[in-house]
JSON list of C-alpha atoms in Angstrom, two decimals:
[
{"chain": "F", "resi": 1, "resn": "MET", "atom": "CA", "xyz": [-0.17, -0.03, -0.17]},
{"chain": "F", "resi": 2, "resn": "PRO", "atom": "CA", "xyz": [1.43, 3.37, -0.78]},
{"chain": "F", "resi": 3, "resn": "THR", "atom": "CA", "xyz": [2.55, 5.74, 1.91]},
{"chain": "F", "resi": 4, "resn": "SER", "atom": "CA", "xyz": [-0.31, 8.56, 1.06]},
{"chain": "F", "resi": 5, "resn": "ALA", "atom": "CA", "xyz": [-3.21, 5.43, 1.25]},
{"chain": "F", "resi": 6, "resn": "ILE", "atom": "CA", "xyz": [-1.56, 4.45, 4.88]},
{"chain": "F", "resi": 7, "resn": "VAL", "atom": "CA", "xyz": [-1.87, 7.58, 5.67]},
{"chain": "F", "resi": 8, "resn": "ALA", "atom": "CA", "xyz": [-5.28, 8.34, 4.65]},
{"chain": "F", "resi": 9, "resn": "HIS", "atom": "CA", "xyz": [-6.50, 4.87, 5.99]},
{"chain": "F", "resi": 10, "resn": "ARG", "atom": "CA", "xyz": [-5.24, 5.96, 9.61]},
{"chain": "F", "resi": 11, "resn": "ALA", "atom": "CA", "xyz": [-6.61, 9.41, 9.29]},
{"chain": "F", "resi": 12, "resn": "ILE", "atom": "CA", "xyz": [-9.80, 7.48, 8.68]},
{"chain": "F", "resi": 13, "resn": "VAL", "atom": "CA", "xyz": [-10.04, 4.96, 10.96]},
{"chain": "F", "resi": 14, "resn": "ALA", "atom": "CA", "xyz": [-7.91, 6.40, 14.21]},
{"chain": "F", "resi": 15, "resn": "GLY", "atom": "CA", "xyz": [-9.74, 7.93, 16.87]},
{"chain": "F", "resi": 16, "resn": "ALA", "atom": "CA", "xyz": [-13.57, 7.44, 15.47]},
{"chain": "F", "resi": 17, "resn": "ALA", "atom": "CA", "xyz": [-14.71, 4.59, 17.55]},
{"chain": "F", "resi": 18, "resn": "ASP", "atom": "CA", "xyz": [-16.64, 7.45, 19.64]},
{"chain": "F", "resi": 19, "resn": "ILE", "atom": "CA", "xyz": [-20.32, 6.98, 18.11]},
{"chain": "F", "resi": 20, "resn": "PRO", "atom": "CA", "xyz": [-22.45, 5.96, 21.04]},
{"chain": "F", "resi": 21, "resn": "SER", "atom": "CA", "xyz": [-24.19, 2.57, 20.84]},
{"chain": "F", "resi": 22, "resn": "THR", "atom": "CA", "xyz": [-27.54, 4.54, 20.85]},
{"chain": "F", "resi": 23, "resn": "LYS", "atom": "CA", "xyz": [-27.02, 6.27, 17.77]},
{"chain": "F", "resi": 24, "resn": "ARG", "atom": "CA", "xyz": [-25.54, 3.34, 15.94]},
{"chain": "F", "resi": 25, "resn": "ALA", "atom": "CA", "xyz": [-27.51, 3.13, 12.51]},
{"chain": "F", "resi": 26, "resn": "THR", "atom": "CA", "xyz": [-29.69, -0.23, 11.97]},
{"chain": "F", "resi": 27, "resn": "ALA", "atom": "CA", "xyz": [-30.13, -1.75, 8.74]},
{"chain": "F", "resi": 28, "resn": "ALA", "atom": "CA", "xyz": [-29.86, -4.98, 6.84]},
{"chain": "F", "resi": 29, "resn": "SER", "atom": "CA", "xyz": [-26.58, -5.78, 5.16]},
{"chain": "F", "resi": 30, "resn": "ALA", "atom": "CA", "xyz": [-26.15, -5.76, 1.37]},
{"chain": "F", "resi": 31, "resn": "LYS", "atom": "CA", "xyz": [-22.64, -6.78, -0.12]},
{"chain": "F", "resi": 32, "resn": "GLY", "atom": "CA", "xyz": [-20.89, -5.75, 3.12]},
{"chain": "F", "resi": 33, "resn": "VAL", "atom": "CA", "xyz": [-22.32, -2.41, 2.39]},
{"chain": "F", "resi": 34, "resn": "ILE", "atom": "CA", "xyz": [-25.07, -1.30, 5.21]},
{"chain": "F", "resi": 35, "resn": "SER", "atom": "CA", "xyz": [-27.23, 1.71, 5.31]},
{"chain": "F", "resi": 36, "resn": "GLY", "atom": "CA", "xyz": [-29.47, 3.20, 7.85]},
{"chain": "F", "resi": 37, "resn": "THR", "atom": "CA", "xyz": [-29.91, 6.36, 9.61]},
{"chain": "F", "resi": 38, "resn": "LEU", "atom": "CA", "xyz": [-28.06, 8.26, 12.42]},
{"chain": "F", "resi": 39, "resn": "ILE", "atom": "CA", "xyz": [-30.56, 10.61, 13.75]},
{"chain": "F", "resi": 40, "resn": "ASP", "atom": "CA", "xyz": [-31.31, 12.40, 10.49]},
{"chain": "F", "resi": 41, "resn": "MET", "atom": "CA", "xyz": [-28.15, 11.67, 8.93]},
{"chain": "F", "resi": 42, "resn": "THR", "atom": "CA", "xyz": [-27.76, 9.26, 6.11]},
{"chain": "F", "resi": 43, "resn": "VAL", "atom": "CA", "xyz": [-25.19, 6.89, 6.89]},
{"chain": "F", "resi": 44, "resn": "GLU", "atom": "CA", "xyz": [-23.35, 3.82, 4.95]},
{"chain": "F", "resi": 45, "resn": "LYS", "atom": "CA", "xyz": [-21.46, 1.10, 6.96]},
{"chain": "F", "resi": 46, "resn": "VAL", "atom": "CA", "xyz": [-18.74, -0.01, 4.91]},
{"chain": "F", "resi": 47, "resn": "SER", "atom": "CA", "xyz": [-15.99, -2.63, 6.09]},
{"chain": "F", "resi": 48, "resn": "SER", "atom": "CA", "xyz": [-12.10, -1.58, 6.48]},
{"chain": "F", "resi": 49, "resn": "THR", "atom": "CA", "xyz": [-11.19, -3.62, 3.23]},
{"chain": "F", "resi": 50, "resn": "ASP", "atom": "CA", "xyz": [-14.34, -2.21, 1.46]},
{"chain": "F", "resi": 51, "resn": "ALA", "atom": "CA", "xyz": [-13.28, 1.43, 2.87]},
{"chain": "F", "resi": 52, "resn": "LYS", "atom": "CA", "xyz": [-9.49, 0.75, 1.75]},
{"chain": "F", "resi": 53, "resn": "ASN", "atom": "CA", "xyz": [-10.51, -0.80, -2.33]},
{"chain": "F", "resi": 54, "resn": "ARG", "atom": "CA", "xyz": [-13.19, 2.60, -2.22]},
{"chain": "F", "resi": 55, "resn": "LEU", "atom": "CA", "xyz": [-11.59, 5.17, -0.40]},
{"chain": "F", "resi": 56, "resn": "ASN", "atom": "CA", "xyz": [-11.60, 7.72, -3.25]},
{"chain": "F", "resi": 57, "resn": "ALA", "atom": "CA", "xyz": [-15.16, 6.93, -4.09]},
{"chain": "F", "resi": 58, "resn": "LEU", "atom": "CA", "xyz": [-16.39, 7.32, -0.32]},
{"chain": "F", "resi": 59, "resn": "LEU", "atom": "CA", "xyz": [-14.38, 10.53, -0.10]},
{"chain": "F", "resi": 60, "resn": "ALA", "atom": "CA", "xyz": [-16.42, 12.16, -3.30]},
{"chain": "F", "resi": 61, "resn": "ASP", "atom": "CA", "xyz": [-19.33, 10.65, -1.90]},
{"chain": "F", "resi": 62, "resn": "VAL", "atom": "CA", "xyz": [-19.26, 11.90, 1.75]},
{"chain": "F", "resi": 63, "resn": "GLU", "atom": "CA", "xyz": [-18.23, 15.10, -0.10]},
{"chain": "F", "resi": 64, "resn": "ARG", "atom": "CA", "xyz": [-20.99, 15.73, -2.69]},
{"chain": "F", "resi": 65, "resn": "THR", "atom": "CA", "xyz": [-23.59, 14.30, -0.33]},
{"chain": "F", "resi": 66, "resn": "GLY", "atom": "CA", "xyz": [-22.77, 15.39, 3.66]},
{"chain": "F", "resi": 67, "resn": "LYS", "atom": "CA", "xyz": [-23.58, 11.62, 4.48]},
{"chain": "F", "resi": 68, "resn": "THR", "atom": "CA", "xyz": [-21.86, 9.91, 7.04]},
{"chain": "F", "resi": 69, "resn": "VAL", "atom": "CA", "xyz": [-19.68, 6.71, 6.30]},
{"chain": "F", "resi": 70, "resn": "ILE", "atom": "CA", "xyz": [-19.19, 3.99, 9.05]},
{"chain": "F", "resi": 71, "resn": "ILE", "atom": "CA", "xyz": [-15.92, 1.91, 8.81]},
{"chain": "F", "resi": 72, "resn": "THR", "atom": "CA", "xyz": [-16.28, -1.37, 10.45]},
{"chain": "F", "resi": 73, "resn": "ASN", "atom": "CA", "xyz": [-13.38, -4.03, 11.56]},
{"chain": "F", "resi": 74, "resn": "HIS", "atom": "CA", "xyz": [-15.01, -7.63, 11.99]},
{"chain": "F", "resi": 75, "resn": "GLY", "atom": "CA", "xyz": [-18.21, -6.05, 12.34]},
{"chain": "F", "resi": 76, "resn": "ARG", "atom": "CA", "xyz": [-17.53, -3.93, 14.89]},
{"chain": "F", "resi": 77, "resn": "ASP", "atom": "CA", "xyz": [-17.59, 0.30, 13.99]},
{"chain": "F", "resi": 78, "resn": "VAL", "atom": "CA", "xyz": [-14.14, 1.53, 14.22]},
{"chain": "F", "resi": 79, "resn": "ALA", "atom": "CA", "xyz": [-14.14, 4.82, 12.72]},
{"chain": "F", "resi": 80, "resn": "ARG", "atom": "CA", "xyz": [-16.59, 7.20, 10.84]},
{"chain": "F", "resi": 81, "resn": "LEU", "atom": "CA", "xyz": [-16.05, 9.53, 7.48]},
{"chain": "F", "resi": 82, "resn": "VAL", "atom": "CA", "xyz": [-17.69, 12.68, 8.04]},
{"chain": "F", "resi": 83, "resn": "PRO", "atom": "CA", "xyz": [-17.57, 15.84, 6.11]},
{"chain": "F", "resi": 84, "resn": "ALA", "atom": "CA", "xyz": [-14.88, 18.26, 6.57]},
{"chain": "F", "resi": 85, "resn": "THR", "atom": "CA", "xyz": [-17.78, 21.39, 6.69]},
{"chain": "F", "resi": 86, "resn": "PRO", "atom": "CA", "xyz": [-21.14, 20.94, 7.56]},
{"chain": "F", "resi": 87, "resn": "THR", "atom": "CA", "xyz": [-23.49, 20.38, 4.50]},
{"chain": "F", "resi": 88, "resn": "PRO", "atom": "CA", "xyz": [-26.14, 23.01, 4.34]},
{"chain": "F", "resi": 89, "resn": "ARG", "atom": "CA", "xyz": [-30.03, 22.30, 4.26]},
{"chain": "F", "resi": 90, "resn": "GLN", "atom": "CA", "xyz": [-31.26, 22.58, 0.83]},
{"chain": "F", "resi": 91, "resn": "PHE", "atom": "CA", "xyz": [-34.54, 23.80, 0.44]},
{"chain": "F", "resi": 92, "resn": "GLY", "atom": "CA", "xyz": [-36.64, 21.52, -1.84]},
{"chain": "F", "resi": 93, "resn": "GLN", "atom": "CA", "xyz": [-35.05, 18.00, -0.67]},
{"chain": "F", "resi": 94, "resn": "MET", "atom": "CA", "xyz": [-38.76, 16.71, -0.75]},
{"chain": "F", "resi": 95, "resn": "PRO", "atom": "CA", "xyz": [-39.91, 17.04, -4.83]},
{"chain": "F", "resi": 96, "resn": "ASN", "atom": "CA", "xyz": [-42.60, 15.51, -4.42]},
{"chain": "F", "resi": 97, "resn": "LEU", "atom": "CA", "xyz": [-44.19, 17.35, -1.10]},
{"chain": "F", "resi": 98, "resn": "SER", "atom": "CA", "xyz": [-46.94, 19.97, -2.21]},
{"chain": "F", "resi": 99, "resn": "PHE", "atom": "CA", "xyz": [-49.18, 22.01, 0.03]},
{"chain": "F", "resi": 100, "resn": "PRO", "atom": "CA", "xyz": [-52.78, 23.31, -1.24]},
{"chain": "F", "resi": 101, "resn": "GLN", "atom": "CA", "xyz": [-52.97, 26.95, -2.03]},
{"chain": "F", "resi": 102, "resn": "ASP", "atom": "CA", "xyz": [-55.46, 27.45, 0.83]},
{"chain": "F", "resi": 103, "resn": "PHE", "atom": "CA", "xyz": [-52.80, 25.67, 3.14]},
{"chain": "F", "resi": 104, "resn": "ASP", "atom": "CA", "xyz": [-52.51, 28.83, 5.62]},
{"chain": "F", "resi": 105, "resn": "GLU", "atom": "CA", "xyz": [-56.26, 30.01, 5.38]},
{"chain": "F", "resi": 106, "resn": "PRO", "atom": "CA", "xyz": [-58.66, 29.66, 8.43]},
{"chain": "F", "resi": 107, "resn": "LEU", "atom": "CA", "xyz": [-59.99, 26.12, 8.72]},
{"chain": "F", "resi": 108, "resn": "PRO", "atom": "CA", "xyz": [-63.85, 26.24, 8.39]},
{"chain": "F", "resi": 109, "resn": "ASP", "atom": "CA", "xyz": [-65.46, 25.88, 11.53]},
{"chain": "F", "resi": 110, "resn": "ALA", "atom": "CA", "xyz": [-67.24, 22.85, 11.22]},
{"chain": "F", "resi": 111, "resn": "GLU", "atom": "CA", "xyz": [-63.52, 21.49, 10.57]},
{"chain": "F", "resi": 112, "resn": "LEU", "atom": "CA", "xyz": [-62.15, 23.34, 13.08]},
{"chain": "F", "resi": 113, "resn": "ALA", "atom": "CA", "xyz": [-64.74, 21.70, 15.80]},
{"chain": "F", "resi": 114, "resn": "ARG", "atom": "CA", "xyz": [-63.34, 18.23, 14.76]},
{"chain": "F", "resi": 115, "resn": "TRP", "atom": "CA", "xyz": [-60.12, 19.16, 15.44]},
{"chain": "F", "resi": 116, "resn": "GLU", "atom": "CA", "xyz": [-61.06, 20.42, 18.94]},
{"chain": "F", "resi": 117, "resn": "GLY", "atom": "CA", "xyz": [-62.66, 17.28, 20.10]},
{"chain": "F", "resi": 118, "resn": "ASP", "atom": "CA", "xyz": [-66.23, 18.18, 18.73]},
{"chain": "F", "resi": 119, "resn": "GLU", "atom": "CA", "xyz": [-67.57, 15.21, 16.92]},
{"chain": "F", "resi": 120, "resn": "SER", "atom": "CA", "xyz": [-70.92, 16.41, 16.26]},
{"chain": "F", "resi": 121, "resn": "PRO", "atom": "CA", "xyz": [-71.62, 17.47, 12.55]}
]
């Protein structure tokens, strides 16, 4: 392994095993890669061998998407690869979400009564 790859590999693996077990991702395994969620962030789990083989792709993906990659060693979380700078939230991340034009109009009295617990028509 070239020296630069060793340094990069050590930088990823060193000192990042501090993810609390209550916040670890849970998901199904697929070809050595596990995807899940960590609070609201997207997380991908990869083995240390996979991370070594795909380091450039993982770095590009983390930079582009802002997601976190957790690197495992024999199934144990040992490191996390995170963006160097926080990824700004983007408006429109849910393109299929829409609101009716009258969304912010007051509710009709009958509808308001139902929301307040009055079941009579």
